[in-house]
Short mmCIF file of C-alpha atoms in Angstrom, two decimals:
data_model
loop_
_atom_site.label_atom_id
_atom_site.label_comp_id
_atom_site.label_asym_id
_atom_site.label_seq_id
_atom_site.Cartn_x
_atom_site.Cartn_y
_atom_site.Cartn_z
CA MET A 1 0.00 0.00 0.00
CA LEU A 2 1.41 3.35 -1.00
CA TYR A 3 1.23 6.19 1.49
CA SER A 4 -1.18 8.89 0.34
CA ALA A 5 -2.84 12.08 1.57
CA LYS A 6 -6.04 10.09 2.18
CA ILE A 7 -4.19 7.56 4.34
CA ASN A 8 -2.46 10.39 6.20
CA ASP A 9 -5.85 12.02 6.88
CA ALA A 10 -7.25 8.70 8.14
CA ILE A 11 -4.25 8.18 10.45
CA ARG A 12 -4.64 11.68 11.87
CA THR A 13 -8.43 11.40 12.21
CA SER A 14 -8.26 8.02 13.94
CA ALA A 15 -5.54 9.19 16.33
CA LEU A 16 -7.48 12.33 17.29
CA ALA A 17 -10.84 10.52 17.56
CA HIS A 18 -9.42 7.80 19.83
CA ALA A 19 -7.26 10.17 21.93
CA GLY A 20 -7.47 9.24 25.61
CA GLN A 21 -8.96 5.80 24.95
CA TYR A 22 -7.24 2.59 26.05
CA ARG A 23 -7.54 -1.09 25.19
CA LYS A 24 -9.96 -2.94 27.45
CA GLY A 25 -8.36 -3.70 30.82
CA SER A 26 -5.02 -2.27 29.70
CA SER A 27 -2.83 0.83 29.72
CA THR A 28 -2.20 0.36 25.98
CA PRO A 29 -3.47 3.34 23.95
CA PHE A 30 -6.48 2.30 21.87
CA ILE A 31 -4.99 3.76 18.68
CA THR A 32 -2.68 0.74 18.48
CA HIS A 33 -5.74 -1.34 17.55
CA PRO A 34 -6.85 0.49 14.36
CA PHE A 35 -3.23 0.61 13.20
CA ALA A 36 -2.82 -3.13 13.75
CA VAL A 37 -6.13 -3.89 12.02
CA ALA A 38 -5.12 -1.80 9.00
CA LEU A 39 -1.77 -3.60 8.77
CA ILE A 40 -3.43 -7.02 9.07
CA THR A 41 -6.01 -6.03 6.45
CA GLN A 42 -3.19 -5.16 4.08
CA ARG A 43 -2.13 -8.84 4.13
CA TYR A 44 -5.36 -9.79 2.34
CA VAL A 45 -6.21 -6.88 0.07
CA ASP A 46 -4.31 -4.01 -1.57
CA ASP A 47 -7.02 -1.36 -1.63
CA GLU A 48 -6.70 2.17 -0.28
CA ASP A 49 -10.37 2.51 0.73
CA THR A 50 -10.21 -0.73 2.72
CA PHE A 51 -7.01 0.39 4.44
CA VAL A 52 -8.53 3.80 5.28
CA ALA A 53 -11.74 2.19 6.56
CA ALA A 54 -9.66 -0.19 8.70
CA LEU A 55 -7.95 2.81 10.31
CA LEU A 56 -11.39 4.30 11.03
CA HIS A 57 -13.28 1.06 11.73
CA ASP A 58 -14.04 1.72 15.43
CA VAL A 59 -14.76 5.44 15.20
CA LEU A 60 -18.52 5.16 14.69
CA GLU A 61 -18.77 2.48 17.38
CA ASP A 62 -16.47 3.83 20.09
CA VAL A 63 -16.11 7.59 19.63
CA PRO A 64 -18.80 10.01 20.87
CA GLU A 65 -20.56 11.86 18.03
CA ARG A 66 -19.58 15.20 19.58
CA VAL A 67 -15.94 14.21 18.98
CA TYR A 68 -16.30 12.76 15.48
CA SER A 69 -19.61 11.84 13.86
CA ARG A 70 -20.86 9.89 10.87
CA SER A 71 -21.46 13.18 9.07
CA ASP A 72 -17.88 14.26 9.85
CA MET A 73 -16.61 11.01 8.34
CA ASN A 74 -18.83 11.46 5.29
CA ARG A 75 -17.52 15.01 4.83
CA ASP A 76 -13.88 13.99 5.27
CA PHE A 77 -13.81 10.60 3.50
CA GLY A 78 -17.04 10.17 1.55
CA ALA A 79 -19.97 7.78 1.54
CA GLU A 80 -17.91 4.82 0.29
CA ILE A 81 -15.67 4.84 3.38
CA VAL A 82 -18.65 5.45 5.69
CA GLY A 83 -20.40 2.43 4.14
CA ILE A 84 -17.39 0.17 4.72
CA VAL A 85 -17.03 1.37 8.33
CA GLU A 86 -20.75 0.87 8.95
CA GLY A 87 -20.31 -2.68 7.68
CA VAL A 88 -17.89 -3.35 10.55
CA THR A 89 -19.79 -1.43 13.24
CA GLU A 90 -21.64 -3.39 15.93
CA PRO A 91 -25.21 -2.37 16.80
CA ASP A 92 -25.64 -0.05 19.78
CA ILE A 93 -26.67 -1.29 23.21
CA ASN A 94 -27.80 0.92 26.06
CA GLU A 95 -26.50 -1.11 28.98
CA PRO A 96 -23.51 -3.49 28.96
CA THR A 97 -25.38 -6.41 30.57
CA LYS A 98 -24.74 -10.05 29.68
CA GLU A 99 -28.10 -10.22 27.88
CA ALA A 100 -27.36 -7.04 25.93
CA TRP A 101 -23.89 -8.38 25.07
CA LEU A 102 -25.38 -11.52 23.55
CA GLU A 103 -27.98 -9.52 21.63
CA ARG A 104 -25.33 -7.13 20.31
CA LYS A 105 -22.97 -9.92 19.25
CA GLN A 106 -25.74 -11.91 17.57
CA GLY A 107 -26.83 -8.74 15.77
CA TYR A 108 -23.26 -8.26 14.56
CA ILE A 109 -23.02 -11.86 13.33
CA ASP A 110 -26.34 -11.51 11.48
CA HIS A 111 -25.18 -8.18 10.03
CA LEU A 112 -21.96 -9.75 8.70
CA ALA A 113 -23.95 -12.61 7.18
CA ASP A 114 -26.04 -10.08 5.22
CA LEU A 115 -23.06 -8.21 3.76
CA SER A 116 -22.18 -8.61 0.10
CA ASP A 117 -19.22 -6.18 0.15
CA MET A 118 -16.04 -8.13 0.93
CA ARG A 119 -14.19 -5.08 2.32
CA PRO A 120 -15.95 -4.84 5.70
CA LEU A 121 -15.72 -8.62 6.03
CA ILE A 122 -11.94 -8.48 5.58
CA ILE A 123 -11.69 -5.65 8.12
CA SER A 124 -13.84 -7.64 10.56
CA CYS A 125 -11.55 -10.63 10.09
CA ALA A 126 -8.48 -8.49 10.78
CA ASP A 127 -10.22 -6.86 13.76
CA LYS A 128 -10.97 -10.23 15.36
CA ILE A 129 -7.46 -11.54 14.60
CA HIS A 130 -5.98 -8.57 16.45
CA ASN A 131 -8.43 -8.80 19.35
CA MET A 132 -7.70 -12.50 19.84
CA SER A 133 -3.96 -11.86 19.54
CA GLU A 134 -4.18 -9.23 22.27
CA ILE A 135 -6.14 -11.55 24.57
CA ILE A 136 -3.44 -14.20 24.12
CA ARG A 137 -0.68 -11.65 24.71
CA GLU A 138 -2.37 -10.29 27.82
CA TYR A 139 -3.09 -13.81 29.11
CA LYS A 140 0.67 -14.37 29.41
CA THR A 141 0.83 -11.73 32.16
CA SER A 142 -2.70 -11.81 33.63
CA GLY A 143 -3.61 -15.47 33.30
CA SER A 144 -7.30 -16.37 33.51
CA ALA A 145 -8.02 -12.98 35.12
CA ILE A 146 -8.06 -11.63 31.54
CA TRP A 147 -11.61 -12.94 31.14
CA SER A 148 -12.87 -10.57 33.85
CA ASN A 149 -12.22 -7.65 31.47
CA PHE A 150 -15.13 -8.74 29.27
CA HIS A 151 -18.92 -8.57 29.60
CA ALA A 152 -19.14 -12.26 28.76
CA SER A 153 -17.58 -15.47 29.94
CA ARG A 154 -14.65 -17.17 28.22
CA ALA A 155 -17.10 -19.66 26.66
CA ARG A 156 -19.26 -16.85 25.24
CA GLU A 157 -16.22 -15.01 23.86
CA ILE A 158 -15.09 -18.21 22.13
CA TRP A 159 -18.63 -18.74 20.79
CA PHE A 160 -18.57 -15.25 19.30
CA TYR A 161 -15.22 -15.72 17.55
CA GLU A 162 -16.27 -19.14 16.25
CA SER A 163 -19.56 -17.71 14.95
CA VAL A 164 -17.78 -14.89 13.11
CA LEU A 165 -15.40 -17.44 11.58
CA GLU A 166 -18.34 -19.48 10.26
CA VAL A 167 -19.76 -16.38 8.55
CA LEU A 168 -16.35 -15.49 7.09
CA ARG A 169 -15.93 -19.02 5.73
CA ARG A 170 -19.33 -18.85 4.02
CA LYS A 171 -18.38 -15.50 2.50
CA VAL A 172 -15.28 -17.08 0.93
CA LEU A 173 -12.65 -14.70 2.23
CA PRO A 174 -9.08 -15.15 0.96
CA THR A 175 -7.70 -18.52 2.12
CA GLU A 176 -4.83 -16.83 3.97
CA ALA A 177 -7.28 -14.75 6.04
CA ILE A 178 -9.31 -17.79 7.05
CA GLU A 179 -6.14 -19.72 7.92
CA ASP A 180 -4.78 -16.84 10.03
CA TYR A 181 -8.11 -16.47 11.84
CA THR A 182 -8.40 -20.22 12.46
CA ASP A 183 -4.85 -20.47 13.81
CA ILE A 184 -5.28 -17.62 16.28
CA LEU A 185 -8.72 -18.91 17.35
CA ASN A 186 -7.24 -22.35 18.04
CA ASN A 187 -4.57 -20.71 20.19
CA LEU A 188 -7.21 -18.68 22.03
CA LYS A 189 -9.25 -21.81 22.77
CA LYS A 190 -6.24 -23.32 24.58
CA LEU A 191 -6.40 -20.57 27.22
CA ARG A 192 -8.33 -21.43 30.36
#
């Protein structure tokens, strides 16, 4: 992927939008996640819009509208990028209860299953690969206490990642992406 003004704008926008946010249960700045997802995405597709959307993929989900809104993203990057980002965005929930978590995750799985655009599916794959990688990394220092950082049990988290994988397999993502996802999921399942 060649560096461009559009990529530079996405890097800057993502960094500013996620300023002050941290990875769940960690002191790691959140911005490391969109950067990692964009780099992972680049393994499977060489497309500037996909790379830009990967950098912005959590903005609509995790950044207050007063900081950076859907209309801001449309103004700055256009409807194409907004559409890709919306394809990766989980539905809203009002309260982070276990029941709401399950409803939100099932809604996300159903949403992915309805997508015909491969770009948000590839970003979702890269997003989950990075999330699972971070859980494994953090497990090395925190042990099973890592699971207390989530709104769901270890079994539910595994269910979610397995369910996303099934959708991605049906959507016929690049073989390398499915293999990478499967390998990291198998490693995650070994954690107790």
